[in-house]
Every structure is written in structure tokens, then in C-alpha cells.
CSV table of C-alpha atoms and ligand atoms in Angstrom, one decimal:
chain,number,residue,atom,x,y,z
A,1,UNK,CA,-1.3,-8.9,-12.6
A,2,UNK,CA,-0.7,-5.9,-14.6
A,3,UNK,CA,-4.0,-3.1,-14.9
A,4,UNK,CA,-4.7,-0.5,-16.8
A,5,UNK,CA,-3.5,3.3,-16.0
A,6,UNK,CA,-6.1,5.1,-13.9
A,7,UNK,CA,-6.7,8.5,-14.2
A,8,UNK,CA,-6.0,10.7,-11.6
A,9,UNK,CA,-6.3,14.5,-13.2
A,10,UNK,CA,-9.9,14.6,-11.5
A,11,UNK,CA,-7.7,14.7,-7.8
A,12,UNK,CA,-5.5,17.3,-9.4
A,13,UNK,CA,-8.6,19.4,-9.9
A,14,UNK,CA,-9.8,18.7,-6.9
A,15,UNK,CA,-6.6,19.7,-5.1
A,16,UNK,CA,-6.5,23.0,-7.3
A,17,UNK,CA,-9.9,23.7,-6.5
A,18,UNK,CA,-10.1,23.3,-2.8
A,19,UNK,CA,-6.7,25.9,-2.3
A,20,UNK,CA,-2.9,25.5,-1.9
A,21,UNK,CA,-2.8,23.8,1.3
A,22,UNK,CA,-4.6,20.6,-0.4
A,23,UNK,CA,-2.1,21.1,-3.6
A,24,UNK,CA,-0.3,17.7,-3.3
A,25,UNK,CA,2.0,19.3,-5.7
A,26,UNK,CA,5.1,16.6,-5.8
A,27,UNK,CA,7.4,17.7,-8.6
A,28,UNK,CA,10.8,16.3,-7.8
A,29,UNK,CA,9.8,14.7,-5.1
A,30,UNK,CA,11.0,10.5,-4.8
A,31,UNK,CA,9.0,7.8,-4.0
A,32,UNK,CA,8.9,4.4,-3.7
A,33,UNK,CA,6.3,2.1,-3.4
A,34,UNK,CA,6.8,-1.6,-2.7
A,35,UNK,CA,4.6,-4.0,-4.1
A,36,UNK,CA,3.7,-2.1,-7.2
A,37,UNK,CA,3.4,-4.4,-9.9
A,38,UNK,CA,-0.1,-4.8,-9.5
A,39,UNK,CA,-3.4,-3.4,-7.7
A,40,UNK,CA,-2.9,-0.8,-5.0
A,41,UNK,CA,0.3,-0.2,-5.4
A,42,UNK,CA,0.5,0.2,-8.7
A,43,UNK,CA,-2.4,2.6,-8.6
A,44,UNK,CA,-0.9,5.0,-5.8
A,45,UNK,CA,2.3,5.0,-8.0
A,46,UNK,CA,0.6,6.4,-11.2
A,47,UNK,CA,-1.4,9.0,-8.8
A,48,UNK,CA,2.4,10.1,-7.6
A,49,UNK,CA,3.6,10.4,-11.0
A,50,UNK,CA,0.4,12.3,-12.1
A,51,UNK,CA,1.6,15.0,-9.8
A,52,UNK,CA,5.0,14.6,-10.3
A,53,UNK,CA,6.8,12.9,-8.3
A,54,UNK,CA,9.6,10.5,-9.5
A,55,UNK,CA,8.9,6.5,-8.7
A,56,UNK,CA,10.5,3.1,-7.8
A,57,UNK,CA,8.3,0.5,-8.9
A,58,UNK,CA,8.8,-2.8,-7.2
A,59,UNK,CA,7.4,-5.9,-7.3
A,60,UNK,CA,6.9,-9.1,-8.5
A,61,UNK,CA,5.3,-9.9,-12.4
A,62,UNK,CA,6.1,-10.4,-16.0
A,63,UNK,CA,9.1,-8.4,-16.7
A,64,UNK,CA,7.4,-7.1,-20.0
A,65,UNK,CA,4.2,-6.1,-18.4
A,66,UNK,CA,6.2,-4.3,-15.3
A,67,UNK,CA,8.3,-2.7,-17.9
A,68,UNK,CA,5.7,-1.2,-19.7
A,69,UNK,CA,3.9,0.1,-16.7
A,70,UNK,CA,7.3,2.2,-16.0
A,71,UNK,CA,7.4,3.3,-19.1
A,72,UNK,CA,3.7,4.6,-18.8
A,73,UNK,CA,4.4,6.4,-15.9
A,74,UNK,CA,7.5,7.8,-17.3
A,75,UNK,CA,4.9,9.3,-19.9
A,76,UNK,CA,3.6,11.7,-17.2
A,77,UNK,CA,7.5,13.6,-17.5
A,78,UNK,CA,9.0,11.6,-14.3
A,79,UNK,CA,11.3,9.6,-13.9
A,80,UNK,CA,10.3,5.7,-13.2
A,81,UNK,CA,12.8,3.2,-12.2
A,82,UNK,CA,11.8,-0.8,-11.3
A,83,UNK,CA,13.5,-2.6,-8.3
A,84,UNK,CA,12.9,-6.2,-7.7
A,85,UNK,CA,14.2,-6.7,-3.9
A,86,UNK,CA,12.3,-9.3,-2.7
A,87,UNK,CA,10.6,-8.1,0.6
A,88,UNK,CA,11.2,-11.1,2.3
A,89,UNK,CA,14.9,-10.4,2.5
A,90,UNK,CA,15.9,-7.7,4.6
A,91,UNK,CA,19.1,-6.7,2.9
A,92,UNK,CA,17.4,-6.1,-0.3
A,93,UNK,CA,14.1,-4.0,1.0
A,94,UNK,CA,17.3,-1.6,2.8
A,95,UNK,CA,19.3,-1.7,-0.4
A,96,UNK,CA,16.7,-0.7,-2.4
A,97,UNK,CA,16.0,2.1,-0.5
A,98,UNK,CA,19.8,3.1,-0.8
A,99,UNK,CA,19.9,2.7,-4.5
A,100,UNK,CA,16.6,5.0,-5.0
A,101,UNK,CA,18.8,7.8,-3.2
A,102,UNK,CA,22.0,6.8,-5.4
A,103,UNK,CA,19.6,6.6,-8.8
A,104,UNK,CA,17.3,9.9,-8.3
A,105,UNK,CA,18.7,11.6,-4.9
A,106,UNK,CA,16.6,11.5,-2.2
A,107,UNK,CA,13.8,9.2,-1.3
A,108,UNK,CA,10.7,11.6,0.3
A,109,UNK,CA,7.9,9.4,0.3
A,110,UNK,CA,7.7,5.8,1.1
A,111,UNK,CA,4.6,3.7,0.8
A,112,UNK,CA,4.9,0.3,2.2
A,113,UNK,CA,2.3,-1.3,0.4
A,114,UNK,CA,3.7,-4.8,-0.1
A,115,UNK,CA,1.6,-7.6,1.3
A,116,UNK,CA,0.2,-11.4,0.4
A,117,UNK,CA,-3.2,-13.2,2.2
A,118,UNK,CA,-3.4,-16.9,3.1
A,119,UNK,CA,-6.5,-17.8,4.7
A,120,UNK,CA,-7.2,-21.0,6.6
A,121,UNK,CA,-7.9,-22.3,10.1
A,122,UNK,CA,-4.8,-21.8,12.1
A,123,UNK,CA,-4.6,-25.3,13.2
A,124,UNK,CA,-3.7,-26.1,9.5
A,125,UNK,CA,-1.9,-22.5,8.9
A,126,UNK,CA,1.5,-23.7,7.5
A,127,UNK,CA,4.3,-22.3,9.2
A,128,UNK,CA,6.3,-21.2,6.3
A,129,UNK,CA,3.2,-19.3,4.9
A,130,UNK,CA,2.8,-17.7,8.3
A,131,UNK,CA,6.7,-16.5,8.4
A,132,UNK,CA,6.2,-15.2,4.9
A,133,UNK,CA,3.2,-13.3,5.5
A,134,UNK,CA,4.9,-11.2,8.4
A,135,UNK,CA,8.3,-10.7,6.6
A,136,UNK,CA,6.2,-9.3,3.4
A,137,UNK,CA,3.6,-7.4,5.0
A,138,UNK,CA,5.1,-6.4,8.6
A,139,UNK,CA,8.9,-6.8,8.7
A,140,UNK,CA,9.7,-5.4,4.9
A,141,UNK,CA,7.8,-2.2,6.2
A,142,UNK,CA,10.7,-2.0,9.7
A,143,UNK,CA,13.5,-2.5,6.8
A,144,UNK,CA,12.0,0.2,4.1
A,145,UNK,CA,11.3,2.9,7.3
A,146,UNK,CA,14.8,2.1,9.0
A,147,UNK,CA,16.9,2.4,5.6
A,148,UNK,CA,15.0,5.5,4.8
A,149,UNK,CA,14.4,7.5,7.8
A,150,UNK,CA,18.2,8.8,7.9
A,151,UNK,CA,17.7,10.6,4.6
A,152,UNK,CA,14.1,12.0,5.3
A,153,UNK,CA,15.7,13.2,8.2
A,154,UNK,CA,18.3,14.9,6.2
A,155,UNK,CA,16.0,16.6,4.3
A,156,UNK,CA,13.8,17.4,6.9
A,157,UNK,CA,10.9,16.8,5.0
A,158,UNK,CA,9.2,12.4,4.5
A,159,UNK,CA,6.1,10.9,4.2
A,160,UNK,CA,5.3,7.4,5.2
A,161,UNK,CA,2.3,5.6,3.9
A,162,UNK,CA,1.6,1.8,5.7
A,163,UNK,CA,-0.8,-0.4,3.6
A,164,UNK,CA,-2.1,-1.7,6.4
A,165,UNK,CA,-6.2,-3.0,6.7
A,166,UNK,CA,-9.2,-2.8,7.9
A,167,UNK,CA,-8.0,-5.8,9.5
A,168,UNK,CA,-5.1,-4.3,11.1
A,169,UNK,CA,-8.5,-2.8,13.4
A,170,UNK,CA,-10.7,-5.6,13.5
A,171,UNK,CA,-10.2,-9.5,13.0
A,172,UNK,CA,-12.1,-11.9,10.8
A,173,UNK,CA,-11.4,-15.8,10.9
A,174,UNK,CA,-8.8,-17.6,9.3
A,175,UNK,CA,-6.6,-14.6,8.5
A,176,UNK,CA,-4.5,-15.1,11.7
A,177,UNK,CA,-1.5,-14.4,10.2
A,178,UNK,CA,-2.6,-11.6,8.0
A,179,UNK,CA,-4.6,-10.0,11.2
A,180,UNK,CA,-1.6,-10.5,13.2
A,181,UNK,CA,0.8,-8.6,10.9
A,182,UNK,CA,-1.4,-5.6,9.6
A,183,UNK,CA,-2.3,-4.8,13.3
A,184,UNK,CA,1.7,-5.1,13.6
A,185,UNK,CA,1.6,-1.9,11.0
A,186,UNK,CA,-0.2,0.1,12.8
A,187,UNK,CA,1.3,-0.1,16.0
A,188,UNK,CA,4.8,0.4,14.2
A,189,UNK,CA,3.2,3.1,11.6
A,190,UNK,CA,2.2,5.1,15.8
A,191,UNK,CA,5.9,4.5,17.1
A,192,UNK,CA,7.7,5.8,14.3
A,193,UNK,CA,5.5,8.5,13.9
A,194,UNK,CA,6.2,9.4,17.1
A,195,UNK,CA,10.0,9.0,16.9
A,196,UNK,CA,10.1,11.7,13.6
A,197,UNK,CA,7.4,13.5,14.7
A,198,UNK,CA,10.1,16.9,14.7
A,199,UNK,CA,11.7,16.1,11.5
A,200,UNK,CA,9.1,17.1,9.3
A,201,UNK,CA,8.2,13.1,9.0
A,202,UNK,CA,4.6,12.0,8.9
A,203,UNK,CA,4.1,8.4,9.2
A,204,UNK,CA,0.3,6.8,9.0
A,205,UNK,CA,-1.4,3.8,7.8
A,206,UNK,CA,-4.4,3.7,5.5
A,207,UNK,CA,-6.8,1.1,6.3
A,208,UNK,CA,-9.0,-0.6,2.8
A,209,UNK,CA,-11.9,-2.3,3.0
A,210,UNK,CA,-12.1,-4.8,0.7
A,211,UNK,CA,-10.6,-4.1,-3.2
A,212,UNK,CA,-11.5,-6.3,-5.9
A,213,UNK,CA,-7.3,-6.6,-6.8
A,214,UNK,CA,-5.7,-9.6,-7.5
A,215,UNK,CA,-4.8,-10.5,-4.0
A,216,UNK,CA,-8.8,-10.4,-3.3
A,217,UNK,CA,-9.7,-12.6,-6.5
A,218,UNK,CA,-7.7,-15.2,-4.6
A,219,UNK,CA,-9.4,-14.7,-1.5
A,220,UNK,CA,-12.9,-15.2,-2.6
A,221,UNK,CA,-11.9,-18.7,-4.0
A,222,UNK,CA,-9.8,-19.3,-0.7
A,223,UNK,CA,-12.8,-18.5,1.3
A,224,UNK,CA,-15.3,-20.4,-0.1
A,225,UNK,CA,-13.2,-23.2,0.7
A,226,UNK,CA,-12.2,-22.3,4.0
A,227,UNK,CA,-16.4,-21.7,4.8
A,228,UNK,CA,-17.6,-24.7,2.4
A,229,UNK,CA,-20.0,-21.3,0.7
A,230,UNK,CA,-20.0,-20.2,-3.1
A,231,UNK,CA,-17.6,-17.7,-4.2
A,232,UNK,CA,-20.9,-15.2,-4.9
A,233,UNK,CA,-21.3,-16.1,-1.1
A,234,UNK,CA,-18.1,-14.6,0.0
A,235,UNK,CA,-18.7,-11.2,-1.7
A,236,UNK,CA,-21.9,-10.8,-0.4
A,237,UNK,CA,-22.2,-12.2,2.3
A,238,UNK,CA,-18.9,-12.0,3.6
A,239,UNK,CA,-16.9,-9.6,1.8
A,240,UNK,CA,-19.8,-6.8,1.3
A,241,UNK,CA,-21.3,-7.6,4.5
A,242,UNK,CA,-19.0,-5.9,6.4
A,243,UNK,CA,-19.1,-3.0,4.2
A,244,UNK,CA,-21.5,-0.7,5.3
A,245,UNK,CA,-21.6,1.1,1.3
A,246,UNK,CA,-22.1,-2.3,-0.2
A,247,UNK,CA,-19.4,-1.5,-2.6
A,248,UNK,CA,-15.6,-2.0,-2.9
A,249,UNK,CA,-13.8,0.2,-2.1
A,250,UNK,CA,-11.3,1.6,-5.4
A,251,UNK,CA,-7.3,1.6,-6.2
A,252,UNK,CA,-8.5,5.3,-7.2
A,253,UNK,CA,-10.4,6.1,-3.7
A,254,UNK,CA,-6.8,4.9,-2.5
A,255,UNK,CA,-4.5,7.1,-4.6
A,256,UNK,CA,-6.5,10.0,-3.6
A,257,UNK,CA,-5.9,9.4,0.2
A,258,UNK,CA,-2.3,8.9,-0.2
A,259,UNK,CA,-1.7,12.0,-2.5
A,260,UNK,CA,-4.0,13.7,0.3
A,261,UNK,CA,-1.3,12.6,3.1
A,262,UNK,CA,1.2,14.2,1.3
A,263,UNK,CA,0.0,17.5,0.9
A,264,UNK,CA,0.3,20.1,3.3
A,265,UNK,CA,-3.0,20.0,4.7
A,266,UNK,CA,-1.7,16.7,6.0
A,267,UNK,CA,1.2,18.1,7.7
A,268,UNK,CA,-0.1,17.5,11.4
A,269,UNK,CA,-1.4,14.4,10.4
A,270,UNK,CA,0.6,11.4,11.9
A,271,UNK,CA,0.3,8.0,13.7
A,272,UNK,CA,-2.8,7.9,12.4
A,273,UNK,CA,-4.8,4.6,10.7
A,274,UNK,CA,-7.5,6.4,8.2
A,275,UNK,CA,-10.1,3.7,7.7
A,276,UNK,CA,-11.3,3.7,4.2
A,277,UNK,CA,-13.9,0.6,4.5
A,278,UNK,CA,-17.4,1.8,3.5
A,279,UNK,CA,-17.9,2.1,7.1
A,280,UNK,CA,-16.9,-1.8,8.1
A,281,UNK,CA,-15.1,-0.4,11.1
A,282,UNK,CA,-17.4,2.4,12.2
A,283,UNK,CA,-19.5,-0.7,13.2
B,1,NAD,P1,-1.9,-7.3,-5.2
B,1,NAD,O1,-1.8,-8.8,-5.0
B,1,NAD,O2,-2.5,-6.7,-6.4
B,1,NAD,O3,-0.5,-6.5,-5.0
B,1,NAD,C1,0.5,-7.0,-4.1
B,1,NAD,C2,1.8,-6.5,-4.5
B,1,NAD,O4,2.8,-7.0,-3.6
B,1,NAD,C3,2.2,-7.0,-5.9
B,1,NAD,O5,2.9,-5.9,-6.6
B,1,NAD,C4,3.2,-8.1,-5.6
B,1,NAD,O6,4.1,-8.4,-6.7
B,1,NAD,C5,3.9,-7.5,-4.4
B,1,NAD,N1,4.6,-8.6,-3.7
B,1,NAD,C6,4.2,-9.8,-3.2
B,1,NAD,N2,5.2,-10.5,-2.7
B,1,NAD,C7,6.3,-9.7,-2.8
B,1,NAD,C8,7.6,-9.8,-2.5
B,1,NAD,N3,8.1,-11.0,-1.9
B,1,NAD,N4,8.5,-8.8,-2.7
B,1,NAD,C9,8.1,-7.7,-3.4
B,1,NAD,N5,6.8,-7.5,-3.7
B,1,NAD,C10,5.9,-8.5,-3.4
B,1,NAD,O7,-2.7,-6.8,-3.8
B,1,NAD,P2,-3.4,-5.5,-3.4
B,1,NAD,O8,-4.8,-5.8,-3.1
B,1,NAD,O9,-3.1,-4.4,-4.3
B,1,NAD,O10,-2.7,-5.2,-2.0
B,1,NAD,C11,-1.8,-4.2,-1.7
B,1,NAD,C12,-1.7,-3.9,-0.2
B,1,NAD,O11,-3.0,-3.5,0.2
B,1,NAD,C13,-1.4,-5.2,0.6
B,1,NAD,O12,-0.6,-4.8,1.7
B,1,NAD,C14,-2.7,-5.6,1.1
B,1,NAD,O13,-2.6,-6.3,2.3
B,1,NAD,C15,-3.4,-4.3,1.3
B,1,NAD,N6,-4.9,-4.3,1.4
B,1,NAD,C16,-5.6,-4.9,0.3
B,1,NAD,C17,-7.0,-4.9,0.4
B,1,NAD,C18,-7.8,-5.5,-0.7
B,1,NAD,O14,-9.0,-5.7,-0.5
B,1,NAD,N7,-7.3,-5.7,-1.9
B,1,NAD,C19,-7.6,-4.5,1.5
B,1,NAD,C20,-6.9,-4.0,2.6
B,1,NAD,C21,-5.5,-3.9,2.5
């Protein structure tokens, strides 16, 4: 599902306004961002382009609607390509990676951001929906970091950005697959952190709370089924019950924190899982 652009220039001001070392000043830099046809994704990617950095779209979606979203971040003066590997397949995450650095010359920052939901009890999980769900939103992440961690390491200079959740830190029922593989992230987001820590390689996972995307719209019906409740039932008293703020948290909120990891007041920040879940968590 395609949104509308967001506006980022009130981070920008922020960033000049609190000194250089919060500048996330990108200009040139490369990124790509699986999963970026829609929600999250698509919302750190215009927040990269606002500050100049060039991006790989990718996704699934209606080819007009993806097209016109690379063409409205190509109106912030970057460049904007679209890549459709399918991160289920572990030959096209790597390729795409390869053919960012053959397209636009480097690939800097990576934000693995690519990820699906199923949610029912696991003694009627389907298998195949189970394998999915770790290929898209654990193993796609191993293929995009191994591909790309040569070059950074060339340049001595990446940042790596893991989608993971607030339930890659704490569980909720019926999400065993989706618990499983986002708590997979951030044990994979601490060991390769570790592993480039000397490069000039950050690596660390932002955990949401709940965001009313696409991929949450879903959920609500999927949960009221799954509970045998109302779909006003889930938000409040499942969704926003475990946020603290009563309130979602916003593909905005989200761009913010990943420009803020790549600035260099971030620069000894790595391994980390920021928790960005009105408090859920803290709990
Ligand atoms: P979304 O459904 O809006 O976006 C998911 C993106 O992944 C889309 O661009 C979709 O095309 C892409 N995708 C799905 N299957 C793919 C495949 N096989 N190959 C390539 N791309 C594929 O969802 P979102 O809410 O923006 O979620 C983005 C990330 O944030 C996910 O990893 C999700 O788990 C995480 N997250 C979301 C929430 C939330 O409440 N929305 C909370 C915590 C974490």
C-alpha cells in the first residue's frame, strides 16, 4: 500500500539546531532499504532522501504506485532506483546489494526493514507461513549484511539499521513465528555489530511498538479472530494496552531514529535494540 510523502524538514531543523555532531547530513551517501513500498520503509527512505542520501527502493506493490514514489524521492535532488529481489530468495537480497554498488557506487547504509505477520495458535501455524516469515524478516537481513559488509568495510564507513520489534524483546501469543524471528534480529543485529565494530560499522535494531501500517491493519482483523474480540478490542485492549502512551507510535517517530543512528552522535552506538514502544517494554 502506497502513502503519502511525510515531511521530514522539521528533523533537519532539529539536527541543525542541536549542533554538528547530530547533523545526519547524508549527501552522497547510498542506501538501501528493503521492504520500502509501503509503511516503515517507505517512510525511512524519504527521511534518507530529505537529507540526501541516494535510495534503493524495494518491495513488493503496484508497479505505478512504486514508480511514482521513486520519482517523488528523486524530487528531493537524489538519486532513487527500485529493486524487486524478493527477500525470500537469498541470491536476489545479495544481488541486489551488488547491483546498488554497480548502479550508484557504494552502498553505506542498509536498513533491513522487510518483514510480514501471521498470527495464530501454533498448533495450526502453517509451516510454509512459518518458513516464510523467517526467510523475509530474519534470513533476508544475514543475506543483505553478508553481501554488503565487504564494501562498508572498504569504505570504512556503514550503518546497519534491523527492523526488528518490540517483540523481538518481549512475546505476545500467536506471533510464534514472528517472536521467534525478530528476537533472531537482534541477536544477529549484537554479533555483527560486534564483528565490524573497528571498521567504522554500526549495526543496531530499532524496536516499534505498534504502527498503524498496512501490516497492522491486517493484524487487527487477524486478531480478533485469533481472540474471538472486536477489531476496536484489539486496539485497545490489546494493541494500546501494552503501550504505555496510549498512542501509535509514527513512520515519522521512525525516520527520525534511523537518520539519528546515522549521524555522528551515533557513532559509538552499536549492538544496540532502541525500543521505541510508548514505554511497552519499560514494563
Ligand atoms: P508494511 O506491510 O507496510 O511493509 C512491509 C514491506 O515489506 C512492504 O514494502 C512489502 O512489500 C515488503 N515485503 C513483504 N514481503 C516481501 C518480499 N518477499 N520481498 C521484498 N519485500 C517484501 O509493514 P510495516 O509495518 O511498515 O513493517 C515494516 C517493518 O517494521 C517490518 O519488519 C515489521 O515487522 C516492523 N515492525 C512493524 C510494526 C508495526 O506496528 N507496523 C511494529 C514493529 C515492527
Amino acid at each position: 500500500m502506497n502513502q503519502p510523502m511525510m515531511d521530514c524538514r522539521f528533523l533537519l531543523r532539529l539536527f541543525e539546531q542541536t549542533g554538528s555532531s547530530m547533523n545526519a547530513n547524508l549527501k552522497g551517501k547510498v542506501a538501501i532499504v528493503t521492504g520500502s513500498t509501503s509503511g516503515i520503509g517507505l517512510g525511512i527512505a524519504q527521511g534518507l532522501a530529505q537529507v540526501g542520501a541516494h535510495v534503493v527502493l524495494n518491495g513488493l506493490g503496484d508497479a505505478n504506485e512504486i514508480e511514482s514514489s521513486r520519482k517523488a524521492l528523486e524530487a528531493y535532488g537524489v538519486k532513487a532506483l527500485y529493486n524487486n529481489a524478493d527477500m525470500t530468495d537469498g541470491a536476489q537480497t545479495e544481488q541486489m546489494v551488488h547491483d546498488t554498488v554497480k548502479a550508484l557506487g557504494s552502498v553505506d547504509i542498509l536498513v533491513n526493514n522487510a518483514g510480514i505477520q501471521n498470527v495464530s495458535p501454533v498448533e495450526d501455524f502453517p509451516p510454509e507461513k512459518w518458513d516464510r516469515i523467517i526467510a523475509i524478516n530474519l534470513s533476508s537481513s544475514f543475506h543483505t549484511v553478508k553481501a554488503a559488509v565487504p564494501y562498508m568495510k572498504k569504505a570504512g564507513w556503514g550503518r546497519i539499521i534491523n527492523l526488528a520489534s518490540a517483540h523481538g524483546l518481549v512475546a505476545s501469543p500467536f506471533k510464534s513465528a514472528y517472536v521467534a524471528a525478530k528476537h533472531g534480529i537482534v541477536g544477529f543485529t549484537k554479533s555483527v555489530a560486534l564483528e565490524v565494530a573497528q571498521n567504522g560499522i554500526t549495526c543496531n535494531a530499532i524496536c516499534p511498538g505498534y504502527v498503524r501500517t498496512a501490516l497492522v491493519e491486517n493484524q487487527i482483523k487477524d486478531t480478533a479472530k485469533a481472540r474471538g474480540i472486536t477489531e476496536d478490542e484489539v486496539v485497545k485492549n490489546v494493541m494500546l494496552a501494552a503501550q504505555w502512551t496510549k498512542k501509535f507510535v509514527t513512520v515519522e517517530q521512525l525516520a527520525g531514529v534511523a537518520l539519528f543512528l546515522c549521524s555522528p552522535a551515533a557513532e559509538n552506538i552499536t549492538g544496540t535494540s532502541l525500543a521505541v514502544d510508548g514505554g511497552w517494554t519499560a514494563a
